[in-house]
């Protein structure tokens, strides 16, 4: 049975991805800080016959990425898929953004995926179908007002992913970036309460792309999916 780590699995996009991977018969390593939500999802997965490990972890801490990989391997013995999904948003003008906030947003959105990937690569190299998927954002290549800390962290994640894809290509590890516009989760409700939820992308739509990427067998390489929100004016 192949094993997938999903960070930020307690809710939103990460939860939808975890549930989709269980349907594909992956053993799941769920990562997040909210133990209650993680345990609920773990029970749901196990009641449906899936295998699951819930790890309570704060990805803003330096040692967390290495600890997660160690725990995943000691429990399941292998890592085949890594989904770097956990993220923290921040909304505020540059002049009101302090260093502590900037550091925290970058630690969770950019540093943690870097060091989780680094720690997982030795195990992914042993897999028959190794895949890393990083969930960035439309602000990983665009700039929206009052999202400077968040956008710069997602630009960093986007840049890292481009390099990672090339550095591990020889090892057969496939690396993909998914950059969604507004998705119907708690995060967008905080950041963009002005958007009608009916106009948002649904979390399961991101999970469907993950399913496509982990199951496809083609020779060609897919670097990037950009999912744009559809509305009357076709904004992001
Ligand atoms: N929603 C959107 O419109 C949108 C658009 C583009 C990209 N994205 C990206 O998609 C990803 C998922 O976002 P979402 O919309 O599903 O947001 P969400 O509902 O707010 O979920 C965020 C997830 O990240 C986890 N997380 C946050 N800080 C963490 C930390 N310090 N340590 C460990 N886990 C942490 C949360 O778990 P705990 O609270 O349990 O720690 C939660 O499971 C993020 O990277 C986000 O930037 C979202």
PDB file of C-alpha atoms and ligand atoms in Angstrom:
ATOM      1  CA  UNK A   1       0.000   0.000   0.000  1.00  0.00           C
ATOM      2  CA  UNK A   2       1.447   3.368  -0.995  1.00  0.00           C
ATOM      3  CA  UNK A   3       1.689   6.181   1.558  1.00  0.00           C
ATOM      4  CA  UNK A   4       0.819   9.852   1.138  1.00  0.00           C
ATOM      5  CA  UNK A   5       1.576  12.749   3.475  1.00  0.00           C
ATOM      6  CA  UNK A   6      -0.928  15.616   3.296  1.00  0.00           C
ATOM      7  CA  UNK A   7      -0.170  18.763   5.277  1.00  0.00           C
ATOM      8  CA  UNK A   8      -3.082  20.953   6.335  1.00  0.00           C
ATOM      9  CA  UNK A   9      -5.401  17.940   6.175  1.00  0.00           C
ATOM     10  CA  UNK A  10      -7.654  19.065   9.022  1.00  0.00           C
ATOM     11  CA  UNK A  11      -9.975  21.061   6.730  1.00  0.00           C
ATOM     12  CA  UNK A  12     -10.445  22.783   3.390  1.00  0.00           C
ATOM     13  CA  UNK A  13      -8.432  21.705   0.365  1.00  0.00           C
ATOM     14  CA  UNK A  14      -6.141  19.361   2.328  1.00  0.00           C
ATOM     15  CA  UNK A  15      -9.072  17.401   3.742  1.00  0.00           C
ATOM     16  CA  UNK A  16     -10.601  17.015   0.262  1.00  0.00           C
ATOM     17  CA  UNK A  17      -7.236  15.782  -1.071  1.00  0.00           C
ATOM     18  CA  UNK A  18      -6.814  13.317   1.817  1.00  0.00           C
ATOM     19  CA  UNK A  19     -10.280  11.836   1.255  1.00  0.00           C
ATOM     20  CA  UNK A  20      -9.583  11.472  -2.465  1.00  0.00           C
ATOM     21  CA  UNK A  21      -6.254   9.721  -1.839  1.00  0.00           C
ATOM     22  CA  UNK A  22      -7.933   7.279   0.565  1.00  0.00           C
ATOM     23  CA  UNK A  23     -10.333   6.337  -2.257  1.00  0.00           C
ATOM     24  CA  UNK A  24      -7.227   5.586  -4.330  1.00  0.00           C
ATOM     25  CA  UNK A  25      -6.106   3.210  -1.519  1.00  0.00           C
ATOM     26  CA  UNK A  26      -3.223   5.270  -0.179  1.00  0.00           C
ATOM     27  CA  UNK A  27      -2.326   5.037   3.509  1.00  0.00           C
ATOM     28  CA  UNK A  28      -2.607   8.578   4.798  1.00  0.00           C
ATOM     29  CA  UNK A  29      -0.422  10.719   7.043  1.00  0.00           C
ATOM     30  CA  UNK A  30      -2.555  13.694   8.080  1.00  0.00           C
ATOM     31  CA  UNK A  31      -0.727  16.771   9.375  1.00  0.00           C
ATOM     32  CA  UNK A  32      -2.151  19.812  11.157  1.00  0.00           C
ATOM     33  CA  UNK A  33      -2.447  21.518  14.531  1.00  0.00           C
ATOM     34  CA  UNK A  34      -6.124  20.906  15.275  1.00  0.00           C
ATOM     35  CA  UNK A  35      -6.067  17.464  16.896  1.00  0.00           C
ATOM     36  CA  UNK A  36      -9.836  17.246  17.191  1.00  0.00           C
ATOM     37  CA  UNK A  37     -10.374  17.791  13.459  1.00  0.00           C
ATOM     38  CA  UNK A  38      -7.520  15.432  12.552  1.00  0.00           C
ATOM     39  CA  UNK A  39      -8.906  12.709  14.829  1.00  0.00           C
ATOM     40  CA  UNK A  40     -12.388  13.114  13.323  1.00  0.00           C
ATOM     41  CA  UNK A  41     -10.982  12.655   9.831  1.00  0.00           C
ATOM     42  CA  UNK A  42      -8.828   9.719  10.969  1.00  0.00           C
ATOM     43  CA  UNK A  43     -11.921   7.979  12.401  1.00  0.00           C
ATOM     44  CA  UNK A  44     -13.873   8.643   9.190  1.00  0.00           C
ATOM     45  CA  UNK A  45     -11.057   7.139   7.110  1.00  0.00           C
ATOM     46  CA  UNK A  46     -10.612   4.116   9.362  1.00  0.00           C
ATOM     47  CA  UNK A  47     -14.366   3.414   9.510  1.00  0.00           C
ATOM     48  CA  UNK A  48     -14.208   3.143   5.717  1.00  0.00           C
ATOM     49  CA  UNK A  49     -11.324   0.652   5.874  1.00  0.00           C
ATOM     50  CA  UNK A  50      -8.469   3.111   5.256  1.00  0.00           C
ATOM     51  CA  UNK A  51      -5.152   3.307   7.110  1.00  0.00           C
ATOM     52  CA  UNK A  52      -4.213   6.570   8.697  1.00  0.00           C
ATOM     53  CA  UNK A  53      -1.758   8.320  10.995  1.00  0.00           C
ATOM     54  CA  UNK A  54      -2.614  11.758  12.384  1.00  0.00           C
ATOM     55  CA  UNK A  55       0.342  13.955  13.323  1.00  0.00           C
ATOM     56  CA  UNK A  56      -0.249  17.065  15.389  1.00  0.00           C
ATOM     57  CA  UNK A  57       2.429  19.476  14.206  1.00  0.00           C
ATOM     58  CA  UNK A  58       3.060  23.179  13.812  1.00  0.00           C
ATOM     59  CA  UNK A  59       4.830  23.720  10.500  1.00  0.00           C
ATOM     60  CA  UNK A  60       6.175  27.091  11.620  1.00  0.00           C
ATOM     61  CA  UNK A  61       8.640  25.227  13.867  1.00  0.00           C
ATOM     62  CA  UNK A  62      12.099  24.433  12.497  1.00  0.00           C
ATOM     63  CA  UNK A  63      12.264  20.719  13.292  1.00  0.00           C
ATOM     64  CA  UNK A  64       8.702  19.839  12.307  1.00  0.00           C
ATOM     65  CA  UNK A  65       9.355  18.778   8.666  1.00  0.00           C
ATOM     66  CA  UNK A  66      12.073  16.263   9.590  1.00  0.00           C
ATOM     67  CA  UNK A  67      10.032  14.954  12.529  1.00  0.00           C
ATOM     68  CA  UNK A  68       6.966  14.375  10.303  1.00  0.00           C
ATOM     69  CA  UNK A  69       8.975  12.349   7.790  1.00  0.00           C
ATOM     70  CA  UNK A  70      10.593  10.305  10.572  1.00  0.00           C
ATOM     71  CA  UNK A  71       7.212   9.508  12.142  1.00  0.00           C
ATOM     72  CA  UNK A  72       5.587   8.683   8.784  1.00  0.00           C
ATOM     73  CA  UNK A  73       8.388   6.279   7.856  1.00  0.00           C
ATOM     74  CA  UNK A  74       8.481   4.597  11.247  1.00  0.00           C
ATOM     75  CA  UNK A  75       4.689   4.021  11.013  1.00  0.00           C
ATOM     76  CA  UNK A  76       4.220   3.046   7.342  1.00  0.00           C
ATOM     77  CA  UNK A  77       7.794   2.251   6.231  1.00  0.00           C
ATOM     78  CA  UNK A  78       7.616   4.305   3.038  1.00  0.00           C
ATOM     79  CA  UNK A  79       6.619   7.633   1.469  1.00  0.00           C
ATOM     80  CA  UNK A  80       5.245   7.742  -2.075  1.00  0.00           C
ATOM     81  CA  UNK A  81       3.375  11.043  -2.260  1.00  0.00           C
ATOM     82  CA  UNK A  82       3.957  14.355  -0.502  1.00  0.00           C
ATOM     83  CA  UNK A  83       1.281  17.050  -0.711  1.00  0.00           C
ATOM     84  CA  UNK A  84       2.535  20.380   0.644  1.00  0.00           C
ATOM     85  CA  UNK A  85      -0.844  21.988   1.142  1.00  0.00           C
ATOM     86  CA  UNK A  86      -0.841  23.668   4.585  1.00  0.00           C
ATOM     87  CA  UNK A  87      -0.855  27.419   4.363  1.00  0.00           C
ATOM     88  CA  UNK A  88      -1.456  30.617   6.267  1.00  0.00           C
ATOM     89  CA  UNK A  89      -2.895  33.716   4.657  1.00  0.00           C
ATOM     90  CA  UNK A  90      -2.383  37.296   5.748  1.00  0.00           C
ATOM     91  CA  UNK A  91      -4.197  40.397   4.660  1.00  0.00           C
ATOM     92  CA  UNK A  92      -2.847  43.857   5.409  1.00  0.00           C
ATOM     93  CA  UNK A  93      -0.979  46.796   3.893  1.00  0.00           C
ATOM     94  CA  UNK A  94       2.815  46.548   3.742  1.00  0.00           C
ATOM     95  CA  UNK A  95       3.151  49.480   6.156  1.00  0.00           C
ATOM     96  CA  UNK A  96       1.171  47.532   8.761  1.00  0.00           C
ATOM     97  CA  UNK A  97       2.892  44.158   8.293  1.00  0.00           C
ATOM     98  CA  UNK A  98       5.395  43.358  11.051  1.00  0.00           C
ATOM     99  CA  UNK A  99       8.433  41.114  10.805  1.00  0.00           C
ATOM    100  CA  UNK A 100       6.975  38.426  13.036  1.00  0.00           C
ATOM    101  CA  UNK A 101       3.971  38.015  10.742  1.00  0.00           C
ATOM    102  CA  UNK A 102       6.131  37.991   7.589  1.00  0.00           C
ATOM    103  CA  UNK A 103       8.410  35.331   9.112  1.00  0.00           C
ATOM    104  CA  UNK A 104       5.501  33.141  10.208  1.00  0.00           C
ATOM    105  CA  UNK A 105       3.746  33.282   6.823  1.00  0.00           C
ATOM    106  CA  UNK A 106       6.994  32.427   5.049  1.00  0.00           C
ATOM    107  CA  UNK A 107       7.903  29.673   7.516  1.00  0.00           C
ATOM    108  CA  UNK A 108       4.592  27.860   6.946  1.00  0.00           C
ATOM    109  CA  UNK A 109       4.062  28.547   3.226  1.00  0.00           C
ATOM    110  CA  UNK A 110       7.605  28.362   1.859  1.00  0.00           C
ATOM    111  CA  UNK A 111      10.143  27.012   4.379  1.00  0.00           C
ATOM    112  CA  UNK A 112       8.121  23.997   5.541  1.00  0.00           C
ATOM    113  CA  UNK A 113       7.466  22.648   1.987  1.00  0.00           C
ATOM    114  CA  UNK A 114      11.187  23.088   1.185  1.00  0.00           C
ATOM    115  CA  UNK A 115      12.362  21.106   4.204  1.00  0.00           C
ATOM    116  CA  UNK A 116       9.573  18.524   4.051  1.00  0.00           C
ATOM    117  CA  UNK A 117      10.539  17.813   0.443  1.00  0.00           C
ATOM    118  CA  UNK A 118      14.213  17.630   1.391  1.00  0.00           C
ATOM    119  CA  UNK A 119      13.508  15.154   4.210  1.00  0.00           C
ATOM    120  CA  UNK A 120      11.157  13.028   2.063  1.00  0.00           C
ATOM    121  CA  UNK A 121      13.327  12.764  -1.079  1.00  0.00           C
ATOM    122  CA  UNK A 122      15.466   9.825   0.168  1.00  0.00           C
ATOM    123  CA  UNK A 123      12.256   7.797   0.706  1.00  0.00           C
ATOM    124  CA  UNK A 124      10.490   9.032  -2.439  1.00  0.00           C
ATOM    125  CA  UNK A 125      13.504   7.805  -4.436  1.00  0.00           C
ATOM    126  CA  UNK A 126      12.609   4.252  -3.333  1.00  0.00           C
ATOM    127  CA  UNK A 127       8.974   4.554  -4.498  1.00  0.00           C
ATOM    128  CA  UNK A 128       7.572   3.092  -7.741  1.00  0.00           C
ATOM    129  CA  UNK A 129       5.445   6.229  -8.295  1.00  0.00           C
ATOM    130  CA  UNK A 130       6.900   9.164  -6.361  1.00  0.00           C
ATOM    131  CA  UNK A 131       5.057  12.477  -6.549  1.00  0.00           C
ATOM    132  CA  UNK A 132       5.379  15.845  -4.803  1.00  0.00           C
ATOM    133  CA  UNK A 133       2.541  18.348  -5.247  1.00  0.00           C
ATOM    134  CA  UNK A 134       2.863  21.873  -3.887  1.00  0.00           C
ATOM    135  CA  UNK A 135      -0.278  23.969  -3.464  1.00  0.00           C
ATOM    136  CA  UNK A 136       0.696  27.563  -4.198  1.00  0.00           C
ATOM    137  CA  UNK A 137      -1.837  30.181  -5.313  1.00  0.00           C
ATOM    138  CA  UNK A 138      -2.661  32.635  -8.055  1.00  0.00           C
ATOM    139  CA  UNK A 139      -0.687  35.071  -5.867  1.00  0.00           C
ATOM    140  CA  UNK A 140       2.334  32.834  -6.467  1.00  0.00           C
ATOM    141  CA  UNK A 141       2.705  34.631  -9.796  1.00  0.00           C
ATOM    142  CA  UNK A 142       0.425  37.684  -9.517  1.00  0.00           C
ATOM    143  CA  UNK A 143       0.284  40.497  -6.955  1.00  0.00           C
ATOM    144  CA  UNK A 144      -2.895  41.519  -5.149  1.00  0.00           C
ATOM    145  CA  UNK A 145      -3.088  44.615  -2.986  1.00  0.00           C
ATOM    146  CA  UNK A 146      -2.727  43.989   0.799  1.00  0.00           C
ATOM    147  CA  UNK A 147      -1.408  40.465   0.292  1.00  0.00           C
ATOM    148  CA  UNK A 148       2.337  41.202   0.213  1.00  0.00           C
ATOM    149  CA  UNK A 149       3.512  38.721   2.865  1.00  0.00           C
ATOM    150  CA  UNK A 150       1.215  35.979   1.562  1.00  0.00           C
ATOM    151  CA  UNK A 151       2.044  36.648  -2.114  1.00  0.00           C
ATOM    152  CA  UNK A 152       5.800  36.742  -1.519  1.00  0.00           C
ATOM    153  CA  UNK A 153       5.646  33.424   0.364  1.00  0.00           C
ATOM    154  CA  UNK A 154       3.708  31.826  -2.511  1.00  0.00           C
ATOM    155  CA  UNK A 155       6.159  33.288  -5.058  1.00  0.00           C
ATOM    156  CA  UNK A 156       8.936  31.646  -3.008  1.00  0.00           C
ATOM    157  CA  UNK A 157       7.080  28.323  -3.060  1.00  0.00           C
ATOM    158  CA  UNK A 158       6.561  28.628  -6.815  1.00  0.00           C
ATOM    159  CA  UNK A 159      10.258  29.315  -7.413  1.00  0.00           C
ATOM    160  CA  UNK A 160      11.349  26.454  -5.170  1.00  0.00           C
ATOM    161  CA  UNK A 161       8.987  24.048  -6.963  1.00  0.00           C
ATOM    162  CA  UNK A 162      10.459  24.922 -10.379  1.00  0.00           C
ATOM    163  CA  UNK A 163      13.964  24.085  -9.163  1.00  0.00           C
ATOM    164  CA  UNK A 164      12.875  20.992  -7.248  1.00  0.00           C
ATOM    165  CA  UNK A 165      11.189  19.554 -10.364  1.00  0.00           C
ATOM    166  CA  UNK A 166      14.498  19.714 -12.218  1.00  0.00           C
ATOM    167  CA  UNK A 167      16.738  18.526  -9.381  1.00  0.00           C
ATOM    168  CA  UNK A 168      14.770  15.314  -8.747  1.00  0.00           C
ATOM    169  CA  UNK A 169      13.764  14.544 -12.341  1.00  0.00           C
ATOM    170  CA  UNK A 170      16.641  12.055 -12.735  1.00  0.00           C
ATOM    171  CA  UNK A 171      15.357  10.190  -9.666  1.00  0.00           C
ATOM    172  CA  UNK A 172      11.959   9.752 -11.341  1.00  0.00           C
ATOM    173  CA  UNK A 173      10.196  11.968  -8.795  1.00  0.00           C
ATOM    174  CA  UNK A 174       7.374  13.941 -10.413  1.00  0.00           C
ATOM    175  CA  UNK A 175       6.873  17.453  -9.034  1.00  0.00           C
ATOM    176  CA  UNK A 176       3.769  19.536  -9.722  1.00  0.00           C
ATOM    177  CA  UNK A 177       2.534  22.964  -8.729  1.00  0.00           C
ATOM    178  CA  UNK A 178      -1.177  23.743  -8.375  1.00  0.00           C
ATOM    179  CA  UNK A 179      -2.089  27.444  -8.227  1.00  0.00           C
ATOM    180  CA  UNK A 180      -5.754  27.977  -7.477  1.00  0.00           C
ATOM    181  CA  UNK A 181      -7.707  31.219  -7.455  1.00  0.00           C
ATOM    182  CA  UNK A 182     -10.389  31.572  -4.760  1.00  0.00           C
ATOM    183  CA  UNK A 183     -11.434  28.226  -3.268  1.00  0.00           C
ATOM    184  CA  UNK A 184     -14.451  27.797  -0.990  1.00  0.00           C
ATOM    185  CA  UNK A 185     -12.701  27.263   2.385  1.00  0.00           C
ATOM    186  CA  UNK A 186     -12.340  29.106   5.707  1.00  0.00           C
ATOM    187  CA  UNK A 187      -9.230  30.852   4.336  1.00  0.00           C
ATOM    188  CA  UNK A 188     -11.022  32.621   1.491  1.00  0.00           C
ATOM    189  CA  UNK A 189     -13.919  33.491   3.781  1.00  0.00           C
ATOM    190  CA  UNK A 190     -11.375  35.430   5.911  1.00  0.00           C
ATOM    191  CA  UNK A 191      -9.412  36.953   3.022  1.00  0.00           C
ATOM    192  CA  UNK A 192     -12.216  37.728   0.556  1.00  0.00           C
ATOM    193  CA  UNK A 193     -15.582  37.882   2.323  1.00  0.00           C
ATOM    194  CA  UNK A 194     -16.782  40.003  -0.620  1.00  0.00           C
ATOM    195  CA  UNK A 195     -16.830  37.024  -2.997  1.00  0.00           C
ATOM    196  CA  UNK A 196     -20.051  35.086  -3.323  1.00  0.00           C
ATOM    197  CA  UNK A 197     -19.215  31.493  -2.276  1.00  0.00           C
ATOM    198  CA  UNK A 198     -21.107  30.165  -5.301  1.00  0.00           C
ATOM    199  CA  UNK A 199     -18.484  31.756  -7.542  1.00  0.00           C
ATOM    200  CA  UNK A 200     -15.603  29.992  -5.807  1.00  0.00           C
ATOM    201  CA  UNK A 201     -13.728  26.879  -6.867  1.00  0.00           C
ATOM    202  CA  UNK A 202     -14.721  23.902  -4.693  1.00  0.00           C
ATOM    203  CA  UNK A 203     -12.032  21.993  -2.707  1.00  0.00           C
ATOM    204  CA  UNK A 204     -12.937  18.723  -4.462  1.00  0.00           C
ATOM    205  CA  UNK A 205     -11.922  20.306  -7.801  1.00  0.00           C
ATOM    206  CA  UNK A 206      -8.346  20.656  -6.523  1.00  0.00           C
ATOM    207  CA  UNK A 207      -8.498  17.077  -5.211  1.00  0.00           C
ATOM    208  CA  UNK A 208      -9.559  15.868  -8.678  1.00  0.00           C
ATOM    209  CA  UNK A 209      -6.407  17.374 -10.167  1.00  0.00           C
ATOM    210  CA  UNK A 210      -4.320  15.668  -7.494  1.00  0.00           C
ATOM    211  CA  UNK A 211      -5.992  12.366  -8.427  1.00  0.00           C
ATOM    212  CA  UNK A 212      -5.173  12.947 -12.087  1.00  0.00           C
ATOM    213  CA  UNK A 213      -1.537  13.741 -11.289  1.00  0.00           C
ATOM    214  CA  UNK A 214      -0.872  10.761  -8.998  1.00  0.00           C
ATOM    215  CA  UNK A 215      -2.528   8.276 -11.357  1.00  0.00           C
ATOM    216  CA  UNK A 216      -1.275   9.441 -14.750  1.00  0.00           C
ATOM    217  CA  UNK A 217       1.343   7.390 -16.531  1.00  0.00           C
ATOM    218  CA  UNK A 218       2.388   9.607 -19.473  1.00  0.00           C
ATOM    219  CA  UNK A 219       5.951  10.359 -20.531  1.00  0.00           C
ATOM    220  CA  UNK A 220       5.387  14.102 -20.665  1.00  0.00           C
ATOM    221  CA  UNK A 221       5.966  16.311 -17.656  1.00  0.00           C
ATOM    222  CA  UNK A 222       3.259  18.554 -16.229  1.00  0.00           C
ATOM    223  CA  UNK A 223       4.789  21.416 -14.246  1.00  0.00           C
ATOM    224  CA  UNK A 224       1.884  23.616 -13.370  1.00  0.00           C
ATOM    225  CA  UNK A 225      -1.911  23.776 -13.059  1.00  0.00           C
ATOM    226  CA  UNK A 226      -3.470  27.207 -12.720  1.00  0.00           C
ATOM    227  CA  UNK A 227      -7.149  27.008 -11.728  1.00  0.00           C
ATOM    228  CA  UNK A 228      -8.969  30.241 -12.402  1.00  0.00           C
ATOM    229  CA  UNK A 229     -12.212  31.132 -10.682  1.00  0.00           C
ATOM    230  CA  UNK A 230     -15.157  31.526 -13.035  1.00  0.00           C
ATOM    231  CA  UNK A 231     -17.488  34.426 -12.531  1.00  0.00           C
ATOM    232  CA  UNK A 232     -19.302  36.776 -14.824  1.00  0.00           C
ATOM    233  CA  UNK A 233     -16.115  38.778 -15.272  1.00  0.00           C
ATOM    234  CA  UNK A 234     -13.786  35.759 -15.081  1.00  0.00           C
ATOM    235  CA  UNK A 235     -11.654  37.063 -12.228  1.00  0.00           C
ATOM    236  CA  UNK A 236      -9.204  34.845 -10.322  1.00  0.00           C
TER     237      UNK A 236
HETATM  238  N1  LIG B   1      -8.827  29.007  -0.242  1.00  0.00           N
HETATM  239  C1  LIG B   1      -8.286  29.666  -1.255  1.00  0.00           C
HETATM  240  O1  LIG B   1      -8.906  30.529  -1.881  1.00  0.00           O
HETATM  241  C2  LIG B   1      -6.886  29.324  -1.714  1.00  0.00           C
HETATM  242  C3  LIG B   1      -6.479  29.811  -2.963  1.00  0.00           C
HETATM  243  C4  LIG B   1      -5.209  29.521  -3.417  1.00  0.00           C
HETATM  244  C5  LIG B   1      -4.361  28.762  -2.643  1.00  0.00           C
HETATM  245  N2  LIG B   1      -4.768  28.297  -1.430  1.00  0.00           N
HETATM  246  C6  LIG B   1      -3.830  27.503  -0.648  1.00  0.00           C
HETATM  247  O2  LIG B   1      -4.366  26.223  -0.427  1.00  0.00           O
HETATM  248  C7  LIG B   1      -3.838  25.673   0.780  1.00  0.00           C
HETATM  249  C8  LIG B   1      -4.982  25.184   1.656  1.00  0.00           C
HETATM  250  O3  LIG B   1      -5.778  26.287   2.016  1.00  0.00           O
HETATM  251  P1  LIG B   1      -7.317  26.204   2.432  1.00  0.00           P
HETATM  252  O4  LIG B   1      -8.027  27.171   1.602  1.00  0.00           O
HETATM  253  O5  LIG B   1      -7.760  24.808   2.506  1.00  0.00           O
HETATM  254  O6  LIG B   1      -7.196  26.885   3.871  1.00  0.00           O
HETATM  255  P2  LIG B   1      -7.778  26.520   5.301  1.00  0.00           P
HETATM  256  O7  LIG B   1      -9.156  25.984   5.211  1.00  0.00           O
HETATM  257  O8  LIG B   1      -7.494  27.720   6.126  1.00  0.00           O
HETATM  258  O9  LIG B   1      -6.801  25.325   5.756  1.00  0.00           O
HETATM  259  C9  LIG B   1      -5.447  25.562   6.009  1.00  0.00           C
HETATM  260  C10 LIG B   1      -4.825  24.273   6.473  1.00  0.00           C
HETATM  261  O10 LIG B   1      -3.435  24.530   6.760  1.00  0.00           O
HETATM  262  C11 LIG B   1      -3.145  24.065   8.078  1.00  0.00           C
HETATM  263  N3  LIG B   1      -2.165  24.908   8.730  1.00  0.00           N
HETATM  264  C12 LIG B   1      -2.161  26.257   8.812  1.00  0.00           C
HETATM  265  N4  LIG B   1      -1.130  26.673   9.561  1.00  0.00           N
HETATM  266  C13 LIG B   1      -0.471  25.551   9.966  1.00  0.00           C
HETATM  267  C14 LIG B   1       0.673  25.318  10.770  1.00  0.00           C
HETATM  268  N5  LIG B   1       1.343  26.316  11.356  1.00  0.00           N
HETATM  269  N6  LIG B   1       1.074  24.040  10.980  1.00  0.00           N
HETATM  270  C15 LIG B   1       0.389  23.017  10.431  1.00  0.00           C
HETATM  271  N7  LIG B   1      -0.686  23.166   9.653  1.00  0.00           N
HETATM  272  C16 LIG B   1      -1.124  24.417   9.440  1.00  0.00           C
HETATM  273  C17 LIG B   1      -4.505  24.137   8.818  1.00  0.00           C
HETATM  274  O11 LIG B   1      -4.519  23.147   9.834  1.00  0.00           O
HETATM  275  P3  LIG B   1      -4.614  23.468  11.401  1.00  0.00           P
HETATM  276  O12 LIG B   1      -5.446  24.671  11.598  1.00  0.00           O
HETATM  277  O13 LIG B   1      -5.184  22.196  11.952  1.00  0.00           O
HETATM  278  O14 LIG B   1      -3.187  23.659  11.797  1.00  0.00           O
HETATM  279  C18 LIG B   1      -5.485  23.750   7.724  1.00  0.00           C
HETATM  280  O15 LIG B   1      -5.640  22.355   7.645  1.00  0.00           O
HETATM  281  C19 LIG B   1      -3.014  26.789   1.430  1.00  0.00           C
HETATM  282  O16 LIG B   1      -1.655  26.619   1.132  1.00  0.00           O
HETATM  283  C20 LIG B   1      -3.536  28.044   0.730  1.00  0.00           C
HETATM  284  O17 LIG B   1      -2.586  29.074   0.724  1.00  0.00           O
HETATM  285  C21 LIG B   1      -6.032  28.554  -0.952  1.00  0.00           C
END
